[in-house]
Coordinates of C-alpha atoms in Angstrom, one line a residue:
M206 CA 24.5 -12.2 40.5
K207 CA 26.7 -13.1 37.8
S208 CA 25.3 -9.8 36.2
I209 CA 26.5 -8.2 39.5
S210 CA 30.0 -9.6 39.5
I211 CA 30.9 -8.9 35.8
K212 CA 30.2 -5.4 37.0
F213 CA 31.9 -5.0 39.8
L214 CA 34.8 -7.0 37.7
F215 CA 34.9 -4.5 35.1
G216 CA 34.9 -1.8 37.7
G217 CA 37.5 -2.8 39.8
A218 CA 39.6 -3.3 36.6
L219 CA 38.9 0.4 35.6
A220 CA 39.3 1.9 39.0
I221 CA 42.4 0.1 39.2
I222 CA 43.8 1.1 35.6
A223 CA 42.7 4.6 36.2
V224 CA 45.4 4.8 39.5
L225 CA 47.5 3.6 37.1
V226 CA 47.2 6.0 34.4
V227 CA 47.4 8.8 36.8
L228 CA 50.6 7.7 38.4
L229 CA 52.1 6.8 35.0
G230 CA 51.1 10.3 33.8
G231 CA 52.9 11.8 36.8
A232 CA 56.1 9.5 35.9
V233 CA 55.9 10.4 32.2
H234 CA 56.0 14.3 33.5
R235 CA 58.8 13.7 35.5
L236 CA 60.8 11.7 33.0
E237 CA 60.2 14.8 30.5
K238 CA 61.5 17.3 33.2
A239 CA 64.7 15.2 33.5
S240 CA 64.8 15.1 30.1
E241 CA 64.7 18.6 29.4
A242 CA 67.5 18.6 32.1
V243 CA 69.7 16.6 30.4
T244 CA 69.1 18.8 27.4
H245 CA 69.8 22.0 29.0
A246 CA 73.0 20.4 30.9
N247 CA 74.3 19.1 27.2
E248 CA 73.2 23.1 25.7
A249 CA 75.0 24.7 28.3
R250 CA 77.8 22.8 27.6
Y251 CA 78.0 23.7 24.4
S252 CA 77.5 27.2 24.9
Y253 CA 80.3 27.6 27.4
Y254 CA 82.5 26.3 25.0
L255 CA 81.9 28.0 22.0
L256 CA 82.3 31.4 24.6
A257 CA 85.4 29.9 25.1
D258 CA 86.7 29.0 21.6
E259 CA 86.0 32.3 20.4
L260 CA 89.1 33.5 22.3
R261 CA 90.9 30.9 20.9
Q262 CA 89.6 31.5 17.1
S263 CA 90.1 35.4 17.6
S264 CA 93.5 35.0 18.6
D265 CA 94.2 32.9 15.6
D266 CA 92.2 35.7 13.4
L267 CA 94.8 37.9 14.8
T268 CA 97.6 36.0 14.1
R269 CA 96.4 35.4 10.5
L270 CA 95.7 39.2 9.9
V271 CA 98.6 41.0 11.4
R272 CA 101.0 38.5 9.8
T273 CA 98.7 39.1 6.1
Y274 CA 99.4 43.1 6.5
T275 CA 102.8 42.5 7.0
V276 CA 103.2 40.9 4.2
T277 CA 100.6 43.1 1.5
G278 CA 100.7 46.4 3.5
D279 CA 96.7 46.3 2.8
P280 CA 95.4 48.9 4.7
K281 CA 92.4 46.2 4.6
W282 CA 94.0 43.8 6.8
A283 CA 94.8 46.2 9.6
A284 CA 91.5 47.6 9.8
Q285 CA 90.3 43.7 10.2
Y286 CA 92.7 43.3 12.7
Q287 CA 91.1 45.8 14.9
E288 CA 87.3 45.2 14.3
V289 CA 88.4 41.7 15.7
L290 CA 89.7 43.5 18.4
D291 CA 86.7 46.0 19.0
I292 CA 84.1 42.9 18.5
R293 CA 85.5 41.2 21.2
N294 CA 86.0 43.8 23.6
G295 CA 82.6 45.0 23.3
V296 CA 83.5 48.2 21.5
Q297 CA 81.7 46.9 17.8
P298 CA 78.2 45.5 17.6
R299 CA 78.3 41.4 17.3
P300 CA 77.4 40.4 13.9
N301 CA 74.7 37.7 14.1
G302 CA 76.1 34.3 14.1
Y303 CA 79.4 35.3 14.6
E304 CA 80.5 31.9 16.3
K305 CA 80.1 30.2 12.9
I306 CA 82.8 30.6 10.0
Y307 CA 83.1 34.9 9.5
W308 CA 86.6 36.1 9.2
D309 CA 87.2 33.6 6.1
F310 CA 84.3 34.8 4.5
R311 CA 85.4 38.5 5.4
A312 CA 89.3 38.2 3.7
A313 CA 87.4 36.8 0.6
D314 CA 85.3 39.8 0.7
M315 CA 82.0 37.6 0.8
A316 CA 78.5 38.2 3.0
A317 CA 79.5 37.0 6.2
S318 CA 76.3 37.1 8.4
K319 CA 72.9 38.7 8.2
G320 CA 72.9 42.1 10.5
T321 CA 74.3 42.9 13.7
G322 CA 73.4 42.6 17.0
P323 CA 74.5 44.7 20.6
A324 CA 77.8 45.4 21.2
V325 CA 79.0 42.8 23.9
A326 CA 82.5 42.2 24.9
L327 CA 83.3 38.7 25.4
A328 CA 84.3 38.7 28.6
D329 CA 80.7 39.8 29.8
L330 CA 79.1 37.3 27.7
M331 CA 81.0 34.8 29.8
K332 CA 79.8 36.2 32.9
R333 CA 76.4 36.4 31.8
A334 CA 76.5 32.5 30.7
G335 CA 77.3 31.7 34.7
F336 CA 81.0 30.7 34.4
S337 CA 82.7 29.7 37.4
A338 CA 85.1 32.2 39.5
A339 CA 87.7 29.9 38.1
G340 CA 86.5 29.5 34.8
V341 CA 86.5 33.4 34.3
G342 CA 89.7 33.9 36.1
K343 CA 91.4 31.6 33.2
V344 CA 89.8 33.4 30.4
G345 CA 90.7 36.7 32.2
C346 CA 94.5 35.7 32.3
A347 CA 94.2 34.4 28.9
A348 CA 92.6 38.2 27.5
A349 CA 95.7 39.6 29.8
L350 CA 98.2 37.8 27.9
S351 CA 96.4 38.6 24.9
K352 CA 96.2 41.8 25.4
A353 CA 100.3 42.0 25.8
L354 CA 100.7 40.2 22.9
V355 CA 98.6 42.7 20.9
K356 CA 101.2 45.6 21.9
T357 CA 104.0 43.5 20.3
V358 CA 101.5 43.4 16.9
V359 CA 101.1 46.9 17.3
V360 CA 104.5 47.8 17.2
A361 CA 105.2 45.3 14.3
M362 CA 102.4 46.9 12.2
D363 CA 103.9 50.4 12.9
L364 CA 107.1 49.6 11.3
D365 CA 105.4 48.3 8.3
K366 CA 103.3 51.4 8.2
R367 CA 106.7 52.9 8.4
H368 CA 108.6 51.3 5.8
L369 CA 105.3 51.8 3.0
E370 CA 104.8 55.3 3.8
A371 CA 108.9 55.6 3.0
S372 CA 108.4 53.4 0.0
A373 CA 105.4 55.7 -1.4
N374 CA 107.7 58.8 -0.7
G375 CA 110.5 57.4 -2.1
T376 CA 112.7 57.6 0.7
A377 CA 113.0 54.0 1.5
Q378 CA 116.7 53.2 1.6
E379 CA 118.1 49.7 0.3
G380 CA 118.7 47.4 3.4
D381 CA 115.5 48.9 5.2
T382 CA 115.1 46.7 8.6
D383 CA 111.7 48.1 9.4
L384 CA 109.8 45.8 7.1
A385 CA 112.0 42.5 7.9
S386 CA 111.5 43.5 11.7
A387 CA 107.9 43.8 11.6
R388 CA 107.6 40.5 9.9
A389 CA 109.9 38.8 12.1
M390 CA 108.0 39.9 15.2
V391 CA 104.9 38.1 14.4
H392 CA 106.8 34.9 12.8
D393 CA 109.8 34.3 15.4
A394 CA 109.8 31.9 18.3
Q395 CA 109.0 34.4 20.9
Y396 CA 105.9 35.3 19.1
H397 CA 104.9 31.5 18.9
A398 CA 105.9 31.4 22.5
N399 CA 103.6 34.0 23.8
K400 CA 100.6 32.9 21.7
A401 CA 101.1 29.2 23.9
K402 CA 101.1 31.1 27.0
I403 CA 98.0 32.9 26.2
M404 CA 96.2 29.2 25.0
Q405 CA 97.5 27.8 27.9
P406 CA 95.0 29.1 30.5
V407 CA 92.2 28.8 27.7
D408 CA 93.2 25.0 27.6
E409 CA 92.7 24.7 31.6
F410 CA 89.7 26.5 31.5
L411 CA 88.5 23.6 29.0
V412 CA 89.6 21.0 31.5
L413 CA 87.6 23.0 33.7
L414 CA 84.5 23.4 32.0
D415 CA 84.6 19.3 31.1
Q416 CA 84.7 18.4 34.7
R417 CA 82.2 20.9 35.6
T418 CA 79.2 20.2 33.1
Q419 CA 80.4 16.6 33.1
G420 CA 79.1 16.4 36.4
A421 CA 75.7 18.5 35.6
I422 CA 75.1 15.8 32.6
A423 CA 75.8 12.8 34.8
N424 CA 73.5 13.9 37.4
A425 CA 71.1 14.9 35.2
Q426 CA 71.0 11.2 33.3
A427 CA 71.0 9.9 36.6
R428 CA 67.4 11.1 37.5
K429 CA 66.4 10.7 34.0
M430 CA 66.8 7.1 34.4
R431 CA 65.3 6.6 37.5
W432 CA 62.3 8.1 36.4
F433 CA 62.4 5.9 33.4
Y434 CA 62.5 2.7 35.2
V435 CA 59.5 4.1 37.4
T436 CA 57.7 5.0 34.5
A437 CA 58.6 1.4 32.7
V438 CA 57.6 -0.6 35.7
L439 CA 54.1 1.3 35.9
S440 CA 53.6 0.4 31.9
F441 CA 54.2 -2.9 32.6
C442 CA 51.9 -2.9 35.5
L443 CA 49.2 -0.5 33.2
L444 CA 50.0 -2.9 30.2
G445 CA 49.3 -6.6 32.3
T446 CA 45.8 -4.8 33.5
L447 CA 44.8 -4.3 29.6
V448 CA 46.1 -7.2 29.0
L449 CA 43.8 -9.4 31.3
M450 CA 40.7 -6.9 31.0
L451 CA 41.3 -8.0 27.1
V452 CA 41.3 -11.5 27.4
V453 CA 38.2 -11.4 29.9
T454 CA 36.3 -9.1 26.9
L455 CA 37.5 -11.3 24.2
A456 CA 35.7 -14.2 25.9
L457 CA 32.7 -13.0 26.6
A458 CA 32.7 -10.9 23.2
S459 CA 33.2 -14.3 22.0
F460 CA 30.6 -16.2 24.1
Y461 CA 27.7 -14.1 23.1
S462 CA 29.1 -14.0 19.4
W463 CA 28.8 -18.2 19.1
R464 CA 25.4 -17.7 20.6
S465 CA 24.3 -15.0 18.1
K466 CA 25.8 -16.3 15.0
E467 CA 22.6 -17.3 13.2
Q468 CA 21.4 -14.0 13.7
Q469 CA 24.5 -12.2 12.4
Q470 CA 24.5 -14.8 9.4
A471 CA 20.8 -13.5 8.5
F472 CA 22.1 -9.9 9.1
R473 CA 25.0 -10.0 6.6
E474 CA 22.8 -11.9 4.1
R475 CA 20.5 -9.0 4.0
I476 CA 23.2 -6.5 3.9
T477 CA 25.1 -8.0 0.7
Q478 CA 21.9 -8.0 -1.0
T479 CA 21.2 -3.9 0.3
M480 CA 24.4 -3.4 -1.0
A481 CA 24.4 -5.6 -4.3
E482 CA 21.0 -3.6 -5.0
Q483 CA 22.8 -0.1 -4.4
Q484 CA 25.7 -0.8 -6.3
R485 CA 23.3 -1.5 -9.1
Q486 CA 21.1 1.5 -8.7
R487 CA 23.9 3.6 -8.5
L488 CA 25.4 1.9 -11.5
S489 CA 22.4 2.4 -13.2
S490 CA 21.8 6.0 -12.7
E491 CA 25.5 7.0 -13.6
L492 CA 25.3 5.0 -17.1
Q493 CA 21.9 7.0 -17.6
S494 CA 23.8 10.2 -17.2
A495 CA 26.3 9.0 -19.4
I496 CA 24.4 8.3 -22.3
G497 CA 22.0 11.6 -21.6
Y498 CA 25.7 13.7 -21.6
L499 CA 26.5 11.6 -25.0
E500 CA 23.0 12.0 -26.6
S501 CA 23.3 16.0 -25.9
L502 CA 27.0 16.1 -27.3
R503 CA 26.0 14.2 -30.2
K504 CA 22.8 16.3 -31.5
R505 CA 25.5 19.3 -31.0
T506 CA 27.7 18.3 -33.6
E507 CA 25.9 19.9 -36.5
S508 CA 25.4 22.6 -35.0
V509 CA 28.7 23.1 -33.7
M510 CA 29.9 22.6 -37.2
R511 CA 27.7 25.2 -38.9
Q512 CA 28.6 27.9 -36.7
N513 CA 32.7 27.2 -37.1
M514 CA 31.5 27.2 -41.1
V515 CA 29.8 30.3 -40.7
E516 CA 32.6 32.3 -39.1
Q517 CA 35.3 31.0 -41.2
T518 CA 32.6 32.0 -44.2
D519 CA 31.9 35.4 -43.3
A520 CA 35.6 36.2 -42.4
A521 CA 36.5 35.4 -46.2
F522 CA 33.4 37.2 -47.3
V523 CA 34.7 40.2 -45.3
V524 CA 38.1 40.2 -47.0
A525 CA 36.7 39.9 -50.1
Q526 CA 34.5 42.8 -49.6
A527 CA 37.7 45.1 -48.3
I528 CA 39.4 44.3 -51.3
Y529 CA 36.5 44.9 -53.8
E530 CA 35.3 48.5 -51.9
R531 CA 39.6 49.5 -52.0
E532 CA 40.6 48.5 -55.4
A533 CA 37.3 48.7 -57.7
P534 CA 37.6 52.1 -58.2
H535 CA 41.3 51.9 -59.3
R536 CA 41.2 48.8 -61.3
P537 CA 39.0 46.7 -63.8
A538 CA 37.0 44.1 -62.3
Q539 CA 39.0 41.1 -63.7
Q540 CA 42.1 42.6 -61.7
V541 CA 40.1 42.8 -58.9
Q542 CA 38.6 39.3 -59.1
Q543 CA 41.5 37.9 -59.5
L544 CA 43.1 39.8 -56.4
I545 CA 40.4 38.5 -54.3
V546 CA 40.8 35.0 -55.3
E547 CA 44.1 35.1 -54.5
A548 CA 44.0 36.6 -51.4
L549 CA 41.5 33.7 -50.2
R550 CA 43.4 30.9 -51.9
P551 CA 46.0 30.4 -49.2
L552 CA 43.2 30.0 -46.0
R553 CA 43.0 26.7 -44.2
F554 CA 41.3 25.9 -41.1
F555 CA 39.6 22.8 -39.9
E556 CA 43.0 21.0 -39.1
G557 CA 43.9 21.8 -42.8
R558 CA 40.7 20.5 -44.2
G559 CA 38.9 23.6 -44.8
Y560 CA 39.5 26.3 -47.6
V561 CA 37.5 28.7 -49.0
F562 CA 36.0 28.1 -52.3
I563 CA 34.2 30.6 -55.3
D564 CA 31.4 29.6 -57.3
S565 CA 29.8 32.2 -60.2
M566 CA 25.9 31.8 -60.1
Q567 CA 25.9 30.4 -63.5
G568 CA 27.9 27.2 -61.8
D569 CA 31.2 28.2 -63.1
F570 CA 34.3 27.1 -60.6
V571 CA 35.7 30.3 -59.8
L572 CA 38.1 29.6 -56.7
L573 CA 39.0 25.7 -56.2
P574 CA 41.7 25.6 -53.8
T575 CA 42.1 21.6 -54.0
A576 CA 41.7 21.4 -57.5
P577 CA 43.0 24.5 -59.5
E578 CA 42.7 22.8 -62.8
Y579 CA 38.9 22.8 -62.7
E580 CA 38.3 27.0 -61.8
G581 CA 36.9 28.6 -64.9
Q582 CA 34.9 25.5 -66.3
S583 CA 31.3 24.4 -65.2
G584 CA 30.1 22.4 -62.4
I585 CA 26.5 23.1 -63.1
N586 CA 25.9 18.9 -63.9
N587 CA 27.9 17.4 -60.8
Q588 CA 26.2 14.9 -58.7
D589 CA 26.9 13.5 -55.5
D590 CA 26.1 9.2 -55.7
T591 CA 22.2 10.2 -54.3
G592 CA 21.9 12.0 -57.6
S593 CA 21.9 15.5 -55.6
Y594 CA 23.1 18.2 -58.2
I595 CA 25.9 19.7 -56.1
M596 CA 26.4 23.4 -57.8
R597 CA 22.8 24.1 -58.1
G598 CA 22.2 23.4 -54.6
L599 CA 24.7 25.7 -53.4
I600 CA 23.6 28.2 -55.8
N601 CA 20.1 27.8 -54.3
A602 CA 21.2 28.4 -51.3
A603 CA 23.2 31.6 -52.1
L604 CA 19.9 33.1 -53.6
T605 CA 17.8 32.8 -50.8
P606 CA 16.1 36.2 -49.4
D607 CA 18.8 36.4 -47.0
G608 CA 21.6 35.7 -49.5
N609 CA 23.4 33.0 -47.6
G610 CA 22.5 29.4 -46.7
F611 CA 23.6 25.8 -46.2
F612 CA 23.8 23.0 -48.6
N613 CA 24.2 19.3 -47.9
Y614 CA 25.6 16.8 -49.9
R615 CA 28.2 13.9 -50.3
W616 CA 31.3 13.9 -51.7
Y617 CA 34.8 11.9 -51.8
H618 CA 36.7 12.0 -48.7
P619 CA 40.5 12.5 -48.9
E620 CA 41.4 9.7 -46.7
N621 CA 38.6 7.4 -49.1
P622 CA 38.3 9.0 -52.5
Q623 CA 36.7 5.7 -53.4
T624 CA 34.0 6.8 -51.4
M625 CA 31.5 9.7 -50.8
A626 CA 30.8 11.0 -47.3
R627 CA 28.3 13.3 -46.0
K628 CA 29.0 16.8 -46.5
I629 CA 27.8 20.2 -45.8
A630 CA 28.3 23.9 -47.0
Y631 CA 27.9 27.2 -46.1
V632 CA 27.4 30.0 -48.8
R633 CA 27.0 33.9 -49.4
H634 CA 26.1 35.7 -52.5
F635 CA 28.8 38.2 -53.3
A636 CA 26.7 40.8 -55.3
P637 CA 29.5 42.9 -56.9
F638 CA 30.5 39.7 -58.8
D639 CA 27.5 37.7 -58.8
W640 CA 29.3 34.9 -56.7
L641 CA 28.8 32.5 -54.1
I642 CA 31.8 32.2 -51.4
G643 CA 31.3 29.3 -49.1
T644 CA 33.5 27.0 -47.0
G645 CA 32.4 23.1 -46.0
D646 CA 33.7 20.1 -44.3
Y647 CA 32.7 16.3 -43.3
V648 CA 30.1 15.7 -40.9
L649 CA 32.3 12.6 -39.3
E650 CA 35.0 14.8 -39.1
W651 CA 33.1 17.0 -36.4
E652 CA 31.5 13.8 -35.3
E653 CA 34.9 12.5 -34.4
L654 CA 35.8 15.7 -32.6
Q655 CA 32.7 15.7 -30.6
K656 CA 33.9 11.8 -29.8
K657 CA 37.2 12.7 -28.3
E658 CA 35.5 15.6 -26.4
A659 CA 33.0 12.7 -24.8
M660 CA 36.0 10.3 -24.4
Q661 CA 38.0 13.0 -22.3
R662 CA 34.7 14.1 -20.0
L663 CA 34.0 10.6 -19.6
R664 CA 37.9 9.8 -18.8
A665 CA 37.6 12.2 -16.1
L666 CA 34.3 11.3 -14.5
R667 CA 34.6 9.5 -11.2
F668 CA 31.9 8.1 -8.8
G669 CA 32.4 6.6 -5.6
S670 CA 36.1 5.9 -4.8
T671 CA 36.7 3.4 -7.5
G672 CA 33.4 3.8 -10.4
T673 CA 34.6 4.7 -13.4
I674 CA 33.0 4.7 -17.5
G675 CA 34.8 2.5 -19.8
L676 CA 34.2 2.1 -24.0
I677 CA 34.7 -0.4 -26.2
D678 CA 34.4 0.0 -30.2
H679 CA 32.5 -2.6 -32.2
H680 CA 35.4 -4.3 -33.1
G681 CA 36.5 -5.0 -29.8
R682 CA 38.9 -2.6 -29.0
S683 CA 39.3 -0.8 -25.8
L684 CA 38.7 2.8 -26.3
L685 CA 38.7 4.3 -22.7
S686 CA 40.2 2.1 -19.7
P687 CA 40.5 4.5 -16.9
S688 CA 41.3 2.0 -14.3
D689 CA 44.2 0.9 -17.1
A690 CA 45.3 3.3 -19.7
S691 CA 47.8 1.0 -21.2
L692 CA 44.9 -1.2 -22.9
E693 CA 43.5 1.6 -24.7
G694 CA 43.8 1.1 -28.4
L695 CA 44.1 -2.7 -27.5
L696 CA 41.7 -5.5 -28.9
P697 CA 41.1 -8.3 -26.5
E698 CA 43.8 -10.6 -28.2
Q699 CA 46.6 -8.2 -27.3
M700 CA 45.7 -8.3 -23.3
L701 CA 47.0 -10.1 -20.8
P702 CA 44.2 -13.1 -19.9
V703 CA 42.1 -11.6 -17.1
Q704 CA 41.8 -8.2 -19.0
R705 CA 40.9 -10.3 -22.2
Q706 CA 38.6 -12.5 -20.6
A707 CA 37.0 -9.5 -19.0
L708 CA 36.8 -7.4 -22.2
E709 CA 35.4 -10.7 -24.0
K710 CA 32.6 -10.7 -20.9
L711 CA 31.7 -7.5 -21.4
R712 CA 31.3 -7.6 -25.2
E713 CA 29.1 -10.5 -25.0
T714 CA 26.8 -9.3 -22.7
A715 CA 26.3 -5.8 -24.6
Q716 CA 26.0 -7.9 -28.2
G717 CA 23.1 -10.1 -25.5
G718 CA 21.1 -6.8 -25.0
G719 CA 23.1 -5.8 -22.4
G720 CA 22.9 -5.9 -18.7
F721 CA 24.8 -6.2 -15.4
V722 CA 27.8 -8.8 -15.3
E723 CA 30.7 -9.9 -12.7
Y724 CA 34.4 -9.9 -14.0
D725 CA 37.6 -10.3 -11.8
W726 CA 39.9 -7.4 -12.2
P727 CA 43.3 -6.5 -11.1
R728 CA 43.2 -3.6 -8.5
P729 CA 44.8 -0.2 -9.2
G730 CA 48.2 0.1 -7.9
A731 CA 48.1 -3.8 -6.6
A732 CA 51.5 -6.0 -7.1
P733 CA 51.0 -8.3 -9.9
D734 CA 50.7 -11.2 -7.7
A735 CA 48.0 -9.7 -5.5
P736 CA 44.3 -11.0 -5.5
L737 CA 42.1 -9.8 -8.1
G738 CA 38.9 -7.8 -7.0
R739 CA 35.6 -8.4 -8.2
K740 CA 33.7 -5.9 -10.1
T741 CA 30.3 -5.3 -11.3
A742 CA 29.6 -3.6 -14.4
L743 CA 26.0 -2.3 -16.2
V744 CA 26.7 -2.8 -20.4
T745 CA 24.6 -1.4 -22.9
T746 CA 25.1 -0.1 -26.7
Y747 CA 25.4 3.4 -27.8
A748 CA 24.0 2.5 -31.1
P749 CA 24.6 6.1 -33.0
W750 CA 28.6 6.0 -32.7
G751 CA 28.8 2.0 -32.5
W752 CA 30.1 1.9 -28.5
V753 CA 29.8 -0.3 -25.9
L754 CA 29.3 1.9 -22.8
T755 CA 29.7 0.4 -19.3
T756 CA 29.8 1.9 -15.7
T757 CA 32.0 -0.4 -13.4
M758 CA 33.2 0.0 -9.7
F759 CA 34.5 -2.6 -7.5
N760 CA 32.2 -4.8 -5.2
N761 CA 33.9 -4.2 -2.0
E762 CA 33.3 -0.2 -2.1
L763 CA 30.1 -0.5 -0.2
E764 CA 31.4 -2.3 2.2
A765 CA 32.9 -0.3 4.9
P766 CA 30.0 1.6 5.6
W767 CA 28.0 -1.6 6.2
Q768 CA 30.6 -3.1 8.1
A769 CA 31.0 -0.1 10.6
E770 CA 27.3 -0.6 11.0
V771 CA 27.6 -4.5 11.7
Q772 CA 30.4 -3.3 14.3
Q773 CA 27.7 -0.9 16.1
Q774 CA 25.3 -3.9 16.7
N775 CA 27.7 -6.2 17.6
E776 CA 29.2 -3.7 20.5
H777 CA 25.4 -2.8 21.3
K778 CA 24.4 -6.6 21.5
V779 CA 27.6 -7.1 24.0
R780 CA 26.6 -4.1 25.9
Q781 CA 23.2 -5.9 26.4
Q782 CA 24.5 -8.8 27.6
L783 CA 26.8 -7.4 30.0
E784 CA 24.4 -5.3 31.3

């Protein structure tokens, strides 16, 4: 019985809502039509005004142009005067946008419009617009009076033209009254009186226009307000019904939610555990991927370095070979040798560290750009800090069957001249002079390049919506912090307390063998006083480069899909209870 009552209650409420929605839809449709009628009335009022104003504006333009002509005598103004008349009378095509600023631009020789439309007289446009008979009569009266004024203007322009022709022929006489008469005709009181007569019917038309259009607008507004009130009443009824249904629904939902509280709590705990497990699996997967990338990049360090040395040495060898082939038939050997040495001496590469060196196969320095004072001296007995003979190793590399090879040794780094660092050289045997030509560089420099490439790649990596990869060096300095780049290069003691505590916890975890750790962290883009987010990180140490590597993400990233599933289950339970 209760189940039937609940179904009946909701069914009846839905029926009422359906009826109200249909009625409201019809009322809204009527309201839209009434609004369109108001808009149409206003647009008609505006279009009528533009057409009426065009007659007034053209009259002002004609006055300005004829006065300019009588003063300057420039035929351009007479031509523009006639063009105004022709456009108004439908003789010439109407420019597009003619109701805007036009003749002021034409007077300054500026582009006034974009193209033209058909030739239509202003009177015809007014009839098409639906002007009333009284309104058309007023405008027609103004047009007729305007034609009479045009005759006066034509006389003035003829007088001015006759004066200009006489001046051009040299027959003008002192005291010639044509010019003065022409100017007076377009400036005297009679001209102003005639123009006022033209404007009188235009002004009366505007009064009629205002009365007619204001009435249409008022009627449209009244219809609009009636349907607005109908729509408001129906909306309130619909809203009240919805609120009532909402209250009943909330009451039922609260009741069944209270009954299933323990079940939901157990379900939430299972979800939380599953979310944490999925998060840890994701962090582990991303960490292994990052380590695999670093290993691949690190193992390629020497191969990349060797390839670059081969390219630089080969380029130097080609230069030496070309100079030898060109100059050997014409110069003594010593001069050819000197030309090769000086051609290769200024070459620099590897960010300025790299240079080309030449040694004789007997162990003498031939070209040593970084220490030219040793050139010509023997280096056959030079050793590194491991006891390896450097010159002898280079000679042996050049004596291979292929005539080229690599040699590993240690030498003083320019930035730390007290300590030797690992170095690799590549040499080729230059047979014409029994030389070896080669280049070399420090391995640590190429490792630094690979580290920079690795950091750029890891900086761009994202997983999920908040997952990032971070790096900390063996001093505890933040090397990579995609979520807050301002921390990069800082030690923990240089950071704010929240970031300092998080970084120290990550470092301690790495020193303890690595693993998962949770910590508080500001959310990206959040206000300084916003609550902190909770993050989980997987920490490990990448020993070859002395880095602490972390994969991190906010704990709530996986909550959204689970919350949706919980919501679906709750709704399903409510439907079951209602049925």
